[in-house]
Amino acid sequence: TLFRSRNRAGEGGGALTEPSVSAYRMSNYEEILGRLRTSFNSGKTRPLNFRLSQLNALAQFLEENKAAICEALAKDLHKSKFEAEISETSMITTEINVALNNLKTWMKDEPVEKNWATTLDTAFIRKDPFGVALIIGAWNYPVHLVLIPLVGAISAGNCAVLKPSELSKNTEKLLSDLLPRYLDQECFAVVCGGAQETSELLQNEFDYIFYTGSSNVGKIVMAAASKHLTPVTLELGGKNPCFVDKGCDPKTTANRLIWARFFNAGQTCIAPDYVMCLRETREQLVPALKQTLEEFYGKEPQQSPDFGRIVNERHFQRVKTLLGSGTVAIGGQCDEGDKYIAPTVLVDVKESDPVMQEEIFGPILPILTVESLDEAIAIMNRQKKPLALYTFSPDSKVMELVLERTSSGGFCGNDGLMQMTLPSLPFGGVGNSGMGMYHGKIGRA
């Protein structure tokens, strides 16, 4: 397995139009920011002990509310307890523990080399907090994508306003109701609302903005930030390619592809979005994918407690239309009332098909037949730069060739999603898939 670092999806709710309501919200946001900025300017968030106390409080929140978090995620996304724990609570806990174990070292001044003219001087880099940060989360991992950036904000000595996604409404309510009971409310706040409220929130001046979601909304966030020259981290998405080389073990490859593609019903920003392989490889891979799907989710995945659902009706209809591309080899069933789309594999897909024109963000895996690795790389490079790129091959030279000739936020060889689990690897996109990085030490914005 090869991991390497190489350096989502927001959408609108209903707009509130009453001027008095809007004016009230704006004044309320100004009041919140004023309170947090006063605390930051007092120096309250800078000492090591304060940062450690807030990280421990965040860990306590996760531990004491694990069952409630899993229940909210199940209601919002039909997310299984297993998926909720490994992709939400456990990953956040890991980030907290890394910060707790290393924060004292991270905070130390970093001496730098001097020249002859400064031999008797002291020269160093001091890690200085930005101030008041805004963290806008996404609905697909609605706890993870708010609290891991918060770990970085706390570790760096910032105050923060958290904006969970309104689409995962049960998780949004849980975070807004419970999290403030654990954190210092003079330094941290949770605000709720849809597109209108978020737009109004962005009119205020923050010292840093961290956004996870779609590229289209990311452009809006960046435009709002530019009015105040506010630095941003944008964690976006894209069509993550996957090349499966000849000579790969079909069953092992299928196990890892099914795991990565259909985890959280495919609603993962770093999931493989499409597969490319030679025709003879495809003929071996498709039966193995079918076998693995039955092993993971049974003959009727809709009855499986481990398979998720599409987040809402609008996304269900969007994903459903993509089933018309190519030929359905596995799956293809839909149940609108249950927001269920079966884990589906499409073959005979063309680069011009609708399923190849946007990030799928659902349980569909298209397979494109190519004649060579060169053709696969050419297709990768015709797409916008992705958040992740995958290659399965027994040949390390193939891995290196893909790395050398492509650009992506991250790369994973002979596995799927696992690069995301390492706090030691910076996580982030490039170009259309985002800017800035986080996780571990690099996430201390």
Short mmCIF file of C-alpha atoms in Angstrom, two decimals, residues 8-9 214 236-240 268-270 273 318 322 355 357-362:
data_model
loop_
_atom_site.label_atom_id
_atom_site.label_comp_id
_atom_site.label_asym_id
_atom_site.label_seq_id
_atom_site.Cartn_x
_atom_site.Cartn_y
_atom_site.Cartn_z
CA ARG A 8 -17.50 19.05 -0.28
CA ALA A 9 -21.15 19.43 -0.47
CA SER A 214 -18.80 21.96 -3.23
CA LEU A 236 -13.85 20.73 -1.92
CA GLY A 237 -14.31 17.64 -4.10
CA GLY A 238 -14.11 16.44 -7.66
CA LYS A 239 -14.01 13.31 -9.77
CA ASN A 240 -11.38 11.10 -8.16
CA THR A 268 -17.50 10.77 0.41
CA CYS A 269 -15.40 13.50 -1.16
CA ILE A 270 -12.32 11.26 -1.52
CA ASP A 273 -15.42 8.34 -8.60
CA ARG A 318 -29.73 14.00 -9.19
CA LEU A 322 -26.81 9.33 -13.63
CA VAL A 355 -22.01 10.37 -15.13
CA GLN A 357 -19.52 15.34 -16.14
CA GLU A 358 -19.86 15.87 -12.38
CA GLU A 359 -18.82 14.42 -9.06
CA ILE A 360 -21.25 11.54 -8.49
CA PHE A 361 -21.44 11.71 -4.69
CA GLY A 362 -23.59 8.59 -4.56
#
